[in-house]
Coordinates of C-alpha atoms in Angstrom, one line a residue:
X1497 CA 2.0 3.9 26.8
X1498 CA 1.9 0.2 25.4
X1499 CA 4.0 0.0 22.1
X1500 CA 4.3 -3.7 21.7
X1501 CA 2.9 -4.5 18.2
X1502 CA 0.9 -7.4 19.4
X1503 CA -1.4 -4.8 21.5
X1504 CA -1.5 -2.3 18.2
X1505 CA -3.4 -4.5 15.6
X1506 CA -6.9 -3.2 15.7
X1507 CA -8.0 -5.3 12.3
X1508 CA -5.9 -4.6 9.2
X1509 CA -3.6 -7.3 10.1
X1510 CA 0.3 -7.3 9.2
X1511 CA 0.8 -8.0 5.4
X1512 CA -1.6 -5.4 3.3
X1513 CA -0.9 -5.7 -0.5
X1514 CA -1.4 -2.6 -2.6
X1515 CA -3.2 -4.0 -5.6
X1516 CA -2.7 -3.0 -8.9
X1517 CA -5.7 -2.3 -11.1
X1518 CA -5.8 -4.6 -14.1
X1519 CA -7.0 -3.0 -17.4
X1520 CA -8.5 -4.8 -20.7
X1521 CA -6.3 -4.5 -24.0
X1522 CA -8.5 -1.4 -24.8
X1523 CA -7.7 0.1 -21.4
X1524 CA -10.7 -0.3 -19.4
X1525 CA -11.3 -1.8 -16.0
X1526 CA -10.6 -5.3 -15.8
X1527 CA -13.1 -6.3 -13.2
X1528 CA -13.0 -10.5 -13.7
X1529 CA -9.0 -9.7 -13.5
X1530 CA -9.5 -7.9 -10.6
X1531 CA -11.3 -10.5 -8.8
X1532 CA -9.0 -13.3 -9.6
X1533 CA -5.8 -11.3 -8.4
X1534 CA -7.8 -10.2 -5.3
X1535 CA -8.6 -13.7 -4.4
X1536 CA -5.0 -15.0 -5.2
X1537 CA -3.4 -12.5 -3.1
X1538 CA -5.7 -13.3 -0.1
X1539 CA -4.9 -16.8 -0.5
X1540 CA -1.4 -16.2 -0.5
X1541 CA -1.3 -14.3 2.9
X1542 CA -2.5 -10.9 2.4
X1543 CA -4.8 -9.8 5.6
X1544 CA -6.0 -6.9 3.7
X1545 CA -5.9 -5.3 0.5
X1546 CA -5.4 -1.8 -0.3
X1547 CA -7.8 -0.9 -3.4
X1548 CA -6.9 2.1 -6.3
X1549 CA -3.8 3.2 -4.0
X1550 CA -1.1 4.7 -5.8
X1551 CA 0.0 1.0 -6.9
X1552 CA -3.8 1.2 -8.5
X1553 CA -3.3 4.0 -10.3
X1554 CA -5.8 6.1 -8.5
X1555 CA -4.6 9.1 -10.2
X1556 CA -6.0 8.3 -13.6
X1557 CA -9.4 6.4 -12.3
X1558 CA -12.6 8.2 -12.4
X1559 CA -14.3 8.3 -9.0
X1560 CA -17.1 5.8 -10.7
X1561 CA -14.0 3.5 -11.4
X1562 CA -12.8 3.5 -8.1
X1563 CA -16.2 2.5 -6.8
X1564 CA -16.4 -0.1 -9.2
X1565 CA -13.3 -1.5 -7.7
X1566 CA -14.0 -1.6 -4.5
X1567 CA -17.2 -3.6 -5.2
X1568 CA -15.3 -5.8 -7.3
X1569 CA -13.0 -6.6 -4.5
X1570 CA -15.5 -6.8 -1.7
X1571 CA -17.5 -9.2 -3.4
X1572 CA -14.0 -11.6 -4.5
X1573 CA -12.6 -11.6 -1.0
X1574 CA -16.1 -12.3 0.6
X1575 CA -14.5 -11.2 4.2
X1576 CA -11.6 -13.4 3.9
X1577 CA -9.6 -10.2 4.1
X1578 CA -10.1 -6.2 4.8
X1579 CA -10.8 -4.1 2.1
X1580 CA -9.0 -0.7 2.4
X1581 CA -10.0 2.1 -0.1
X1582 CA -7.5 4.3 -1.2
X1583 CA -9.2 7.5 -1.8
X1584 CA -6.7 10.3 -0.7
X1585 CA -6.5 13.7 -2.8
X1586 CA -5.4 17.1 -2.9
X1587 CA -8.9 18.2 -2.3
X1588 CA -10.6 17.6 1.0
X1589 CA -14.3 17.9 0.2
X1590 CA -13.6 15.4 -3.2
X1591 CA -11.9 13.2 -0.8
X1592 CA -14.6 13.0 1.7
X1593 CA -17.2 12.4 -1.3
X1594 CA -15.2 9.4 -2.6
X1595 CA -14.6 8.3 1.0
X1596 CA -18.4 8.5 1.7
X1597 CA -19.0 6.4 -1.6
X1598 CA -16.3 3.9 -0.5
X1599 CA -18.1 3.6 2.9
X1600 CA -21.5 3.0 1.2
X1601 CA -19.9 0.3 -0.6
X1602 CA -18.7 -1.5 2.7
X1603 CA -14.9 -1.3 2.6
X1604 CA -13.1 -1.6 5.9
X1605 CA -11.0 1.4 5.9
X1606 CA -9.6 4.5 4.1
X1607 CA -6.1 5.0 2.8
X1608 CA -5.5 8.7 2.8
X1609 CA -2.2 10.1 1.1
X1610 CA -0.9 13.4 2.2
X1611 CA -2.3 15.8 -0.3
X1612 CA 0.1 16.5 -2.8
X1613 CA 1.2 19.3 -5.3
X1614 CA -0.5 22.3 -3.2
X1615 CA 1.8 21.8 -0.4
X1616 CA -0.2 22.5 2.4
X1617 CA 1.4 23.2 6.3
X1618 CA 1.4 21.3 9.1
X1619 CA -1.9 23.1 10.3
X1620 CA -3.7 22.4 6.8
X1621 CA -2.8 18.6 7.0
X1622 CA -4.1 18.3 10.1
X1623 CA -7.3 19.9 9.4
X1624 CA -7.3 18.0 6.0
X1625 CA -7.1 14.5 7.7
X1626 CA -9.4 15.6 10.8
X1627 CA -12.0 16.8 8.4
X1628 CA -12.3 13.4 6.7
X1629 CA -12.3 11.5 9.8
X1630 CA -15.0 13.4 11.2
X1631 CA -17.3 13.2 8.1
X1632 CA -16.6 9.3 7.3
X1633 CA -17.0 6.8 10.2
X1634 CA -14.3 4.6 9.0
X1635 CA -10.7 3.6 10.4
X1636 CA -8.2 5.7 8.6
X1637 CA -4.9 4.9 7.6
X1638 CA -2.5 7.8 6.9
X1639 CA -0.1 7.4 4.2
X1640 CA 3.0 9.8 4.7
X1641 CA 5.2 10.0 1.5
X1642 CA 6.8 13.1 1.2
X1643 CA 8.9 12.2 -2.2
X1644 CA 5.5 11.9 -3.8
X1645 CA 3.3 14.6 -2.1
X1646 CA 6.1 17.1 -1.7
X1647 CA 5.3 17.7 2.0
X1648 CA 6.0 15.4 4.7
X1649 CA 3.6 14.6 8.1
X1650 CA 5.7 15.8 10.8
X1651 CA 5.7 13.3 13.6
X1652 CA 3.9 16.0 16.0
X1653 CA 1.2 16.2 13.5
X1654 CA 0.9 12.2 13.4
X1655 CA 0.7 12.5 17.3
X1656 CA -1.9 15.0 17.3
X1657 CA -3.9 13.2 14.7
X1658 CA -3.6 9.7 16.4
X1659 CA -5.7 11.0 19.2
X1660 CA -8.6 11.2 17.0
X1661 CA -10.8 7.8 17.4
X1662 CA -11.1 7.2 13.4
X1663 CA -7.6 7.4 12.8
X1664 CA -5.8 4.0 13.3
X1665 CA -3.0 3.5 11.4
X1666 CA 0.0 5.0 9.7
X1667 CA 1.7 3.8 6.5
X1668 CA 5.1 5.4 6.8
X1669 CA 7.3 5.9 3.6
X1670 CA 9.3 8.7 4.8
X1671 CA 12.5 6.8 5.8
X1672 CA 13.0 8.8 8.7
X1673 CA 13.6 6.0 11.7
X1674 CA 13.9 8.9 14.6
X1675 CA 10.5 10.5 13.6
X1676 CA 8.9 6.8 13.3
X1677 CA 10.3 5.9 17.0
X1678 CA 8.8 9.0 18.1
X1679 CA 5.4 8.1 16.6
X1680 CA 5.7 4.5 17.9
X1681 CA 6.6 5.6 21.3
X1682 CA 3.9 8.5 21.7
X1683 CA 0.8 7.0 20.1
X1684 CA -1.1 3.5 19.4
X1685 CA -1.2 4.1 16.2
X1686 CA -0.5 0.6 14.0
X1687 CA 2.4 1.8 11.8
X1688 CA 3.0 -0.1 8.8
X1689 CA 6.3 0.1 6.8
X1690 CA 5.3 1.8 3.3
X1691 CA 8.8 1.0 1.9
X1692 CA 9.1 -2.8 0.9
X1693 CA 12.7 -2.7 1.6
X1694 CA 12.2 -1.5 5.3
X1695 CA 10.1 -4.2 6.7
X1696 CA 12.4 -5.9 8.8
X1697 CA 13.9 -2.6 10.5
X1698 CA 10.8 -0.8 11.1
X1699 CA 9.2 -4.2 12.7
X1700 CA 12.2 -4.4 14.8
X1701 CA 11.4 -1.2 16.4
X1702 CA 7.6 -1.9 16.8
X1703 CA 6.1 -1.6 13.5
X1704 CA 2.8 -4.0 13.0
X1705 CA 3.8 -4.9 9.2
X1706 CA 4.0 -3.7 5.7
X1707 CA 1.6 -2.5 3.1
X1708 CA 3.4 -3.6 -0.1
X1709 CA 3.5 -2.7 -4.0
X1710 CA 6.2 -6.0 -4.4
X1711 CA 3.7 -8.4 -2.7
X1712 CA 1.5 -8.2 -5.8
X1713 CA 4.2 -10.9 -7.1
X1714 CA 5.5 -12.5 -4.0
X1715 CA 2.9 -12.3 -1.2
X1716 CA 3.8 -15.7 0.2
X1717 CA 7.6 -14.5 0.8
X1718 CA 6.6 -11.5 2.7
X1719 CA 4.0 -13.4 4.6
X1720 CA 7.0 -15.6 5.7
X1721 CA 9.2 -12.7 6.8
X1722 CA 6.8 -11.2 8.7
X1723 CA 5.9 -14.5 10.3
X1724 CA 9.7 -14.9 11.2
X1725 CA 9.7 -11.8 12.8
X1726 CA 6.9 -12.4 14.6
X1727 CA 8.3 -15.8 15.8
X1728 CA 11.5 -13.8 16.8
X1729 CA 13.3 -16.1 14.3
X1730 CA 15.7 -13.4 13.3
X1731 CA 17.8 -15.5 11.2
X1732 CA 15.1 -16.6 8.7
X1733 CA 14.1 -13.0 8.7
X1734 CA 17.4 -11.7 7.7
X1735 CA 17.6 -14.3 4.9
X1736 CA 14.3 -13.7 3.5
X1737 CA 15.1 -10.0 3.8
X1738 CA 18.4 -10.6 1.6
X1739 CA 16.6 -13.1 -0.8
X1740 CA 13.8 -10.3 -1.4
X1741 CA 16.2 -7.3 -2.3
X1742 CA 16.6 -7.7 -5.9
X1743 CA 12.9 -8.7 -6.4
X1744 CA 12.2 -5.2 -4.6
X1745 CA 14.9 -3.4 -6.7
X1746 CA 13.0 -4.7 -9.8
X1747 CA 9.5 -3.6 -8.8
X1748 CA 10.8 -0.1 -7.3
X1749 CA 14.0 1.0 -9.1
X1750 CA 13.9 1.1 -12.8
X1751 CA 10.4 2.1 -13.6
X1752 CA 7.3 3.0 -11.5
X1753 CA 5.9 0.2 -9.3
X1754 CA 2.7 -0.2 -10.9
X1755 CA 4.2 -0.4 -14.1
X1756 CA 7.0 -2.9 -13.1
X1757 CA 4.6 -4.9 -10.8
X1758 CA 2.1 -5.4 -13.9
X1759 CA 5.1 -6.2 -16.1
X1760 CA 6.1 -9.1 -13.6
X1761 CA 2.6 -10.5 -13.4
X1762 CA 2.0 -10.7 -17.0
X1763 CA 5.5 -12.6 -17.3
X1764 CA 4.2 -14.7 -14.6
X1765 CA 1.1 -15.4 -16.4
X1766 CA -1.3 -13.9 -13.7
X1767 CA -2.3 -11.3 -15.9
X1768 CA -2.8 -11.2 -19.6
X1769 CA -1.3 -7.7 -20.3
X1770 CA 0.6 -5.0 -18.6
X1771 CA -1.2 -2.1 -19.7
X1772 CA -0.9 1.2 -17.6
X1773 CA -3.0 4.2 -18.1
X1774 CA -1.0 7.4 -19.5
X1775 CA 1.2 9.2 -18.5
X1776 CA 2.5 5.8 -17.1
X1777 CA 3.9 3.7 -20.3
X1778 CA 5.2 0.2 -20.3
X1779 CA 9.0 -0.3 -19.6
X1780 CA 11.1 0.0 -22.8
X1781 CA 13.7 -3.0 -24.0
X1782 CA 16.4 -1.5 -21.5
X1783 CA 14.0 -1.1 -18.6
X1784 CA 12.7 -4.7 -19.0
X1785 CA 16.2 -6.1 -19.4
X1786 CA 17.0 -4.5 -15.9
X1787 CA 14.1 -5.7 -14.4
X1788 CA 14.8 -9.4 -15.7
X1789 CA 18.4 -8.9 -14.5
X1790 CA 17.1 -8.3 -10.9
X1791 CA 14.6 -11.2 -11.2
X1792 CA 17.2 -13.4 -12.0
X1793 CA 18.9 -13.0 -8.7
X1794 CA 16.0 -13.7 -6.9
X1795 CA 16.5 -17.7 -6.9
X1796 CA 13.3 -19.5 -6.4
X1797 CA 11.3 -17.1 -4.3
X1798 CA 9.2 -16.3 -7.3
X1799 CA 8.1 -18.2 -10.3

């Protein structure tokens, strides 16, 4: 089996930014800000955008709001990047219904998180993902994130799913290098780091790139890191990885990722506010101070 990253990529590219969802001060979708952010992220080097994934607060969006976000981003990027719809849920029928609406809007692929809370067996997970891939003729990226979903996708399950013609990719946020190595060696899936801090080591063993929350605030630096790995410039890649470490801590450690990213985007002047939907809340003073302290250690990599 050919396991080189260059032969794996089937169209989503290497840097995929998991967009946050901008809200107005009243808490409704801000589709104008959504369009501006999407175009900014593409101009900064994102090959694809995940819309209404975890970072996009999909769990508090209605189906109609999800669809409005897909439409706004598709219109904004005008084909300059792929649009991947975050439509995963713990209800197979609901996921299929939303995936069909996403397909009708013209998205390029689907991100399907492992069903959460109801803790299905591996057989149930296999049936869930196969049913969706059978029903909606779009490329699927599986999202293995057991610390949120409550269950992992076992390597054997991923390998079985990889034989489906519509299942193209894996966002790997499990942190199990042995399992990832098995998937890379036994499938042609495009594997992406789903943990911002692990893009360098995962690319070293054959991953295509990164699906990133932190790239909302530093896409150019992640682009440089990925390009350095591709060029075989390990010294540059290692330096950038170290420089990004405090930024990744700032977005992923003190508060939930979307909360931190929106806060930083607001501080950067990119978003007019940092509003999130309940049960998420904005950082309190102590949390904001911790985020600022980490940001102070990033040097000039963000503005």
